[in-house]
XYZ file of C-alpha atoms in Angstrom:
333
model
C 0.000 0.000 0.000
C 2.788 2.427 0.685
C 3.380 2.219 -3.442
C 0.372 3.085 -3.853
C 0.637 6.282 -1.478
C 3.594 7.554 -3.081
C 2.291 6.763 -6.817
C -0.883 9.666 -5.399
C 1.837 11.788 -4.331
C 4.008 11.587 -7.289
C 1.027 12.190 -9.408
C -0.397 15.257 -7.484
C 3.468 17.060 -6.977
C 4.001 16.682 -11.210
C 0.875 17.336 -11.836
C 0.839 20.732 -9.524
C 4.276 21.630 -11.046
C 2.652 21.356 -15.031
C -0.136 23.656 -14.064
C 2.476 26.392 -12.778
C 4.462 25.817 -15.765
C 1.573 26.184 -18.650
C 0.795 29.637 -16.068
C 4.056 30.678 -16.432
C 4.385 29.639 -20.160
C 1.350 32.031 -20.771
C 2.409 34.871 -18.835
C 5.601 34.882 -21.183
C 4.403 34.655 -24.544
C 1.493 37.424 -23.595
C -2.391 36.963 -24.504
C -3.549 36.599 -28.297
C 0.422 35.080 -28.318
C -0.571 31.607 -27.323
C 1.055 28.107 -28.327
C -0.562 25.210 -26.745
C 2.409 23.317 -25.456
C 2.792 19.737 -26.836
C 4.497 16.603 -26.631
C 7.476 15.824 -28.343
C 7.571 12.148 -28.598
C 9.368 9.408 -30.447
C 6.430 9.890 -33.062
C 7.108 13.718 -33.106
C 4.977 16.553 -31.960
C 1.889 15.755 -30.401
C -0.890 17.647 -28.823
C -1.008 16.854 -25.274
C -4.671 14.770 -25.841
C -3.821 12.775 -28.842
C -0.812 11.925 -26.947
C -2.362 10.810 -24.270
C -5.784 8.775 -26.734
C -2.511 7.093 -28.020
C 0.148 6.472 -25.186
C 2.113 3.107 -25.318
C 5.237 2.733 -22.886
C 8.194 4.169 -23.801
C 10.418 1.107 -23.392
C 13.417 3.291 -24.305
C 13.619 5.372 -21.033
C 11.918 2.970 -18.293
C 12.369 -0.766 -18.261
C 8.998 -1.818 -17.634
C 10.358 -4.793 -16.096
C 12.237 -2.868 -13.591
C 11.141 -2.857 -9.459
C 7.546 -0.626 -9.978
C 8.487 1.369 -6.350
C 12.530 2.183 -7.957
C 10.494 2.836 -11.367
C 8.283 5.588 -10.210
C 10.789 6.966 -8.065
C 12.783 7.248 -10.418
C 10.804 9.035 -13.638
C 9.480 11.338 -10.086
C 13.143 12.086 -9.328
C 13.945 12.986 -13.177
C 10.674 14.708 -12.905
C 12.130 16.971 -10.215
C 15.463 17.864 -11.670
C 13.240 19.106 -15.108
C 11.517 21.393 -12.527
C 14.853 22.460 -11.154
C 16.677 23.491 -14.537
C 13.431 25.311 -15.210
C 13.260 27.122 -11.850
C 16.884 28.463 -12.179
C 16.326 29.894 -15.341
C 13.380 31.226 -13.980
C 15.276 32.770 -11.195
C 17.913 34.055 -13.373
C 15.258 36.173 -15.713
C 14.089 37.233 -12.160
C 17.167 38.794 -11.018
C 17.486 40.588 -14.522
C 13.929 42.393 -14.442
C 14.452 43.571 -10.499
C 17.614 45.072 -11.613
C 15.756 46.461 -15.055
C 12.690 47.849 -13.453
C 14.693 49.576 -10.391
C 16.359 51.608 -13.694
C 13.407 52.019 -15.200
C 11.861 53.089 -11.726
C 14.303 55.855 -11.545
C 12.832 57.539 -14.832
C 8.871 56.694 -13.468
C 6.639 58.383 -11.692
C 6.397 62.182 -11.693
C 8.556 65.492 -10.944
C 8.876 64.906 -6.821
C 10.502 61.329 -7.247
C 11.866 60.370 -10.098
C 15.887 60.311 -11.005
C 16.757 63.762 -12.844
C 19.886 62.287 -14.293
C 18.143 62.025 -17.816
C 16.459 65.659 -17.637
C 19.113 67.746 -16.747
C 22.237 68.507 -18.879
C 25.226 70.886 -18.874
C 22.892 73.689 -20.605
C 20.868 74.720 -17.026
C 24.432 75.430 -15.201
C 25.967 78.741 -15.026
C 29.451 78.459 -17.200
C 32.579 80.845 -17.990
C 32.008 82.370 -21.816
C 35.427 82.309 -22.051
C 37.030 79.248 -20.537
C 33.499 77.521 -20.934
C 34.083 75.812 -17.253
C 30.890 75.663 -14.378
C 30.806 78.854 -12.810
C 32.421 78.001 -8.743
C 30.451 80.983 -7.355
C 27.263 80.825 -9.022
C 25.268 77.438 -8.766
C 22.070 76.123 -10.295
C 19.334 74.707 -7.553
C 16.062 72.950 -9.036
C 12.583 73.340 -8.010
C 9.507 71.613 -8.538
C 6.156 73.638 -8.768
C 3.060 72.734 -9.372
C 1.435 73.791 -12.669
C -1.067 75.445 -11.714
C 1.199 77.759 -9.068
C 3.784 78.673 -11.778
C 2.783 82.050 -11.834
C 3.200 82.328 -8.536
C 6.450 80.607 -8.410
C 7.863 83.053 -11.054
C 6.391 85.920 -9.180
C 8.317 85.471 -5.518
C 11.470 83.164 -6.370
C 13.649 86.170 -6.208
C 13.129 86.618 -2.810
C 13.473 83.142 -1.625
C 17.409 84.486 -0.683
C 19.005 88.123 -0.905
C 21.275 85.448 -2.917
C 19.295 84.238 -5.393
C 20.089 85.287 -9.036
C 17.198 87.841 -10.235
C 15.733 86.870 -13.547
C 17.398 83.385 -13.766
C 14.254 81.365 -13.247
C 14.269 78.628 -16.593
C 11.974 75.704 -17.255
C 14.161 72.298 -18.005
C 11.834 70.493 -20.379
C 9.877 67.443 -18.712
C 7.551 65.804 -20.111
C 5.575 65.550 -16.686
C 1.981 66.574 -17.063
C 1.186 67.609 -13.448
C 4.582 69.602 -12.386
C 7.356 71.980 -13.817
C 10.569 71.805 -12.960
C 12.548 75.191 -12.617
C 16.495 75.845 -12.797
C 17.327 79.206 -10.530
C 20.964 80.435 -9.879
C 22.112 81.280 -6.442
C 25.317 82.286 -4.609
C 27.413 79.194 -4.008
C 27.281 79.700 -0.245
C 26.902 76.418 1.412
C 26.496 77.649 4.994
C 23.068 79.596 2.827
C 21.732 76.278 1.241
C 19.425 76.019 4.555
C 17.666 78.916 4.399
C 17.035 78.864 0.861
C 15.310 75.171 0.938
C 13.577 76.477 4.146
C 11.933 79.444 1.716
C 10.918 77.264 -0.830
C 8.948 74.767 1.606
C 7.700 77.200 2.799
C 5.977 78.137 -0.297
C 5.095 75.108 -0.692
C 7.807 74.287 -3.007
C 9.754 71.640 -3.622
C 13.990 71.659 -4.303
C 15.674 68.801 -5.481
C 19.073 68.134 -4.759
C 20.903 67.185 -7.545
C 24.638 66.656 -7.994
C 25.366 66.742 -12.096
C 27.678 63.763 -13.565
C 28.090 64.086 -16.664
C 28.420 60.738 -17.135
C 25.739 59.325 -15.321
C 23.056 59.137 -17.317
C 25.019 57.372 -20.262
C 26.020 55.168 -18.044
C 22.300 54.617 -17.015
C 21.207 54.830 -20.545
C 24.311 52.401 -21.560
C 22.977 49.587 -18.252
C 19.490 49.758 -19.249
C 20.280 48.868 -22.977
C 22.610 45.842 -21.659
C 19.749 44.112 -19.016
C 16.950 44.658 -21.837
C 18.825 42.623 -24.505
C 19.635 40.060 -21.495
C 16.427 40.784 -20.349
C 14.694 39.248 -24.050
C 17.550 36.891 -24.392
C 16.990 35.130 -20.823
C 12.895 35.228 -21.737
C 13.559 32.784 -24.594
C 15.899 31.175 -22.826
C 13.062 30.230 -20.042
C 10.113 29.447 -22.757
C 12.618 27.334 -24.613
C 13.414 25.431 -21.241
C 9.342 25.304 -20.219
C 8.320 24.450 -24.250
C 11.070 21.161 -23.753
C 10.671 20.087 -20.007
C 7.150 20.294 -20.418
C 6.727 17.844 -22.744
C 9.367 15.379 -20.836
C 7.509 16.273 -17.537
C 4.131 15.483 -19.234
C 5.266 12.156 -20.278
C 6.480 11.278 -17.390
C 3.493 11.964 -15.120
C 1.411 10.025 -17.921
C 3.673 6.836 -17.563
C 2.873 7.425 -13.610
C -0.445 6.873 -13.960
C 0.210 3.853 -16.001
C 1.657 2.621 -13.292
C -0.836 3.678 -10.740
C -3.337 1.564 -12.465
C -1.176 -1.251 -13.032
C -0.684 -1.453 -9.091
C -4.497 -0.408 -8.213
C -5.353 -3.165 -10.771
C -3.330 -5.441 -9.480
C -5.178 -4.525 -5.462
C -8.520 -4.716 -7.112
C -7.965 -8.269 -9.248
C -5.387 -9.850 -7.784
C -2.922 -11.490 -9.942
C -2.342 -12.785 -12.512
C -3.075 -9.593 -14.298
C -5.931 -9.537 -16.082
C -7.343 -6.358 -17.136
C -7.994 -3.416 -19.695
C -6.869 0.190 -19.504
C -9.095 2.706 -21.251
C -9.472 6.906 -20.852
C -13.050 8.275 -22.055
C -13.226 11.543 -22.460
C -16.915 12.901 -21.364
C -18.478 15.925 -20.059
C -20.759 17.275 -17.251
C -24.793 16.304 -18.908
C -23.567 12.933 -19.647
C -21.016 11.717 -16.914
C -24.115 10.529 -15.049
C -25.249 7.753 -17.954
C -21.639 7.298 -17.976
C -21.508 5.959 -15.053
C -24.295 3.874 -14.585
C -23.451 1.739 -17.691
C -19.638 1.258 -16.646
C -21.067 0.073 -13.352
C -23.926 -2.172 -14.961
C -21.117 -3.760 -17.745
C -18.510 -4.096 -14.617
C -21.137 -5.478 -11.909
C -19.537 -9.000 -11.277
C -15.797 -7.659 -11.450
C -13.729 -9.536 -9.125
C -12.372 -7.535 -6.421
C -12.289 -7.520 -2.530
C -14.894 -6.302 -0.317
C -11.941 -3.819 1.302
C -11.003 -2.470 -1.723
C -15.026 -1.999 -2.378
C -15.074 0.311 0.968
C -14.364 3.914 -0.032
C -13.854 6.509 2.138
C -15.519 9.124 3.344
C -16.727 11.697 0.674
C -15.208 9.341 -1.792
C -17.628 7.651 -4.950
C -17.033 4.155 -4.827
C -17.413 2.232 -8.513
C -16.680 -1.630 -8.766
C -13.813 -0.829 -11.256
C -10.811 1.162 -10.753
C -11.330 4.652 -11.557
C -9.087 7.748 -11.956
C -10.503 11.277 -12.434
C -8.007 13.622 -15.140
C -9.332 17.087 -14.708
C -7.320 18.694 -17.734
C -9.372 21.831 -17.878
C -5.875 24.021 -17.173
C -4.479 22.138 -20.067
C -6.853 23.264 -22.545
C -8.331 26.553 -21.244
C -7.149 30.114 -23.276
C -4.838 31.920 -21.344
């Protein structure tokens, strides 16, 4: 009985870990996108139900002669390592979009948060005309307003300091639809920098501190280029990896079953074996009929009175029975 425990468990663990693979299969190749995933057998590609209408052994990869308890354990155990190679590409495609969408992040969102690497260039700082070098006494400091105050902010800015640079409020160009960011030159007084953040909040302003480096945002630009090509290269990696184990995985949990019913069989009838495997394929209106002829035709089957006793919630039919609810296989993503 303990085979037949672990056979259940085998069953429901592979058949748990196909259902998150076809969900993560569709996530990745994106609605109206879809290819059913199918079976790649010895016969060549198969849809998972004609497979299935048409299984036979695979003598090639399991001796069918081999111990049935070191059999299932071991197509369960190659079942597992299929799962594994997926899940570690998985985690590797992972660790690319975290470090993507923290760059990508950095340029969302509006005016108050976002990274101003990208929006601000050499053209809002104060430089010599001559030597064409940043200006050491004369600094830019950049303030967000909202649109509907700009008036206002253009109308008291001046007097946020006795330092602040009269007439050198400019607009850097955002494309922002709920704030403007402003560039205004002020003394480069450090000891100052206080009092002039303490005027604009208390206008309801805010400043943004920003340090400029030049090369920053190529280097942003440059690292967001590199993890989106790894990014799409890593995707197909993983569908690649789900499209192949897949169809091994699927295989395997389908010569599983063959061996559940082989040993429930076996339970049921006793041996010598002596009995027919068949899958019908039904639905809800006539599952009832169904079942009342299958138990009419198999009335006098010969098995115990034990293995007649079901338990508690359970149907009990006087042949052996397995339910294959394959709606996730089939349904559109």
């Amino acid at each position: 009985m303990n085979l037949v425990d672990d056979m259940q468990k085998y069953e429901e663990r592979t058949e748990s870990t196909l259902k998150r693979l076809h969900r993560n299969y569709a996530d990745l190749v994106g609605e109206g996108q879809h290819h059913q995933l199918g079976i790649e057998s010895n016969t060549g590609f198969q849809t998972p139900d004609r497979y299935m209408s048409g299984f036979e052994w695979d003598e090639r990869k399991w001796l069918p002669k081999s111990d049935l308890s070191t059999l299932a354990g071991n197509i369960f155990t190659e079942i597992n390592d299929m799962d594994n190679d997926v899940k570690n590409k998985q985690a590797e495609l992972s660790a690319i979009s975290t470090r993507l969408n923290a760059i990508q992040r950095k340029h969302s969102g509006n005016l108050l948060t976002r990274d101003l690497d990208d929006i601000i260039t050499m053209e809002y700082y104060c430089r010599d005309e001559h030597t064409k070098r940043l200006s050491e006494k004369i600094v830019p400091y950049f303030i967000v307003v909202s649109k509907h105050r700009e008036k206002e902010f253009l109308e008291t800015y001046e007097y946020f300091t006795e330092y602040t640079v009269p007439r050198s409020a400019r607009e850097v160009r955002t494309d922002d639809k709920d704030y403007k960011l402003f560039r205004i030159f002020h003394l480069n007084v450090p000891a100052l920098e206080d009092d002039l953040k303490n005027s604009v909040e208390d206008k309801k302003f805010k400043l943004r501190p920003f340090v400029f480096e030049p090369q920053a945002a190529q280097q942003t630009s440059a690292e967001e280029s590199e993890l989106a090509r790894k990014h799409e290269v890593s995707k197909k990696e993983v569908i690649t990896s789900i499209r192949t184990n897949f169809s091994e995985m699927f295989m395997g949990w389908f010569h599983l079953k063959a061996i559940r019913v082989f040993v429930e069989s076996v339970l049921w009838y006793s041996l010598p074996p002596n009995f027919q495997v068949m899958m019908i394929t039904t639905d809800d209106r006539h599952i009832g009929g169904l079942r009342s002829k299958l138990a009419s035709r198999f009335s006098q089957a010969k098995c115990s009175q034990a293995n007649m006793t079901a338990e508690e919630g359970e149907e009990n039919y006087p042949y052996v029975n397995l339910d294959l609810d394959l709606d996730w296989l089939f349904e559109e993503p």
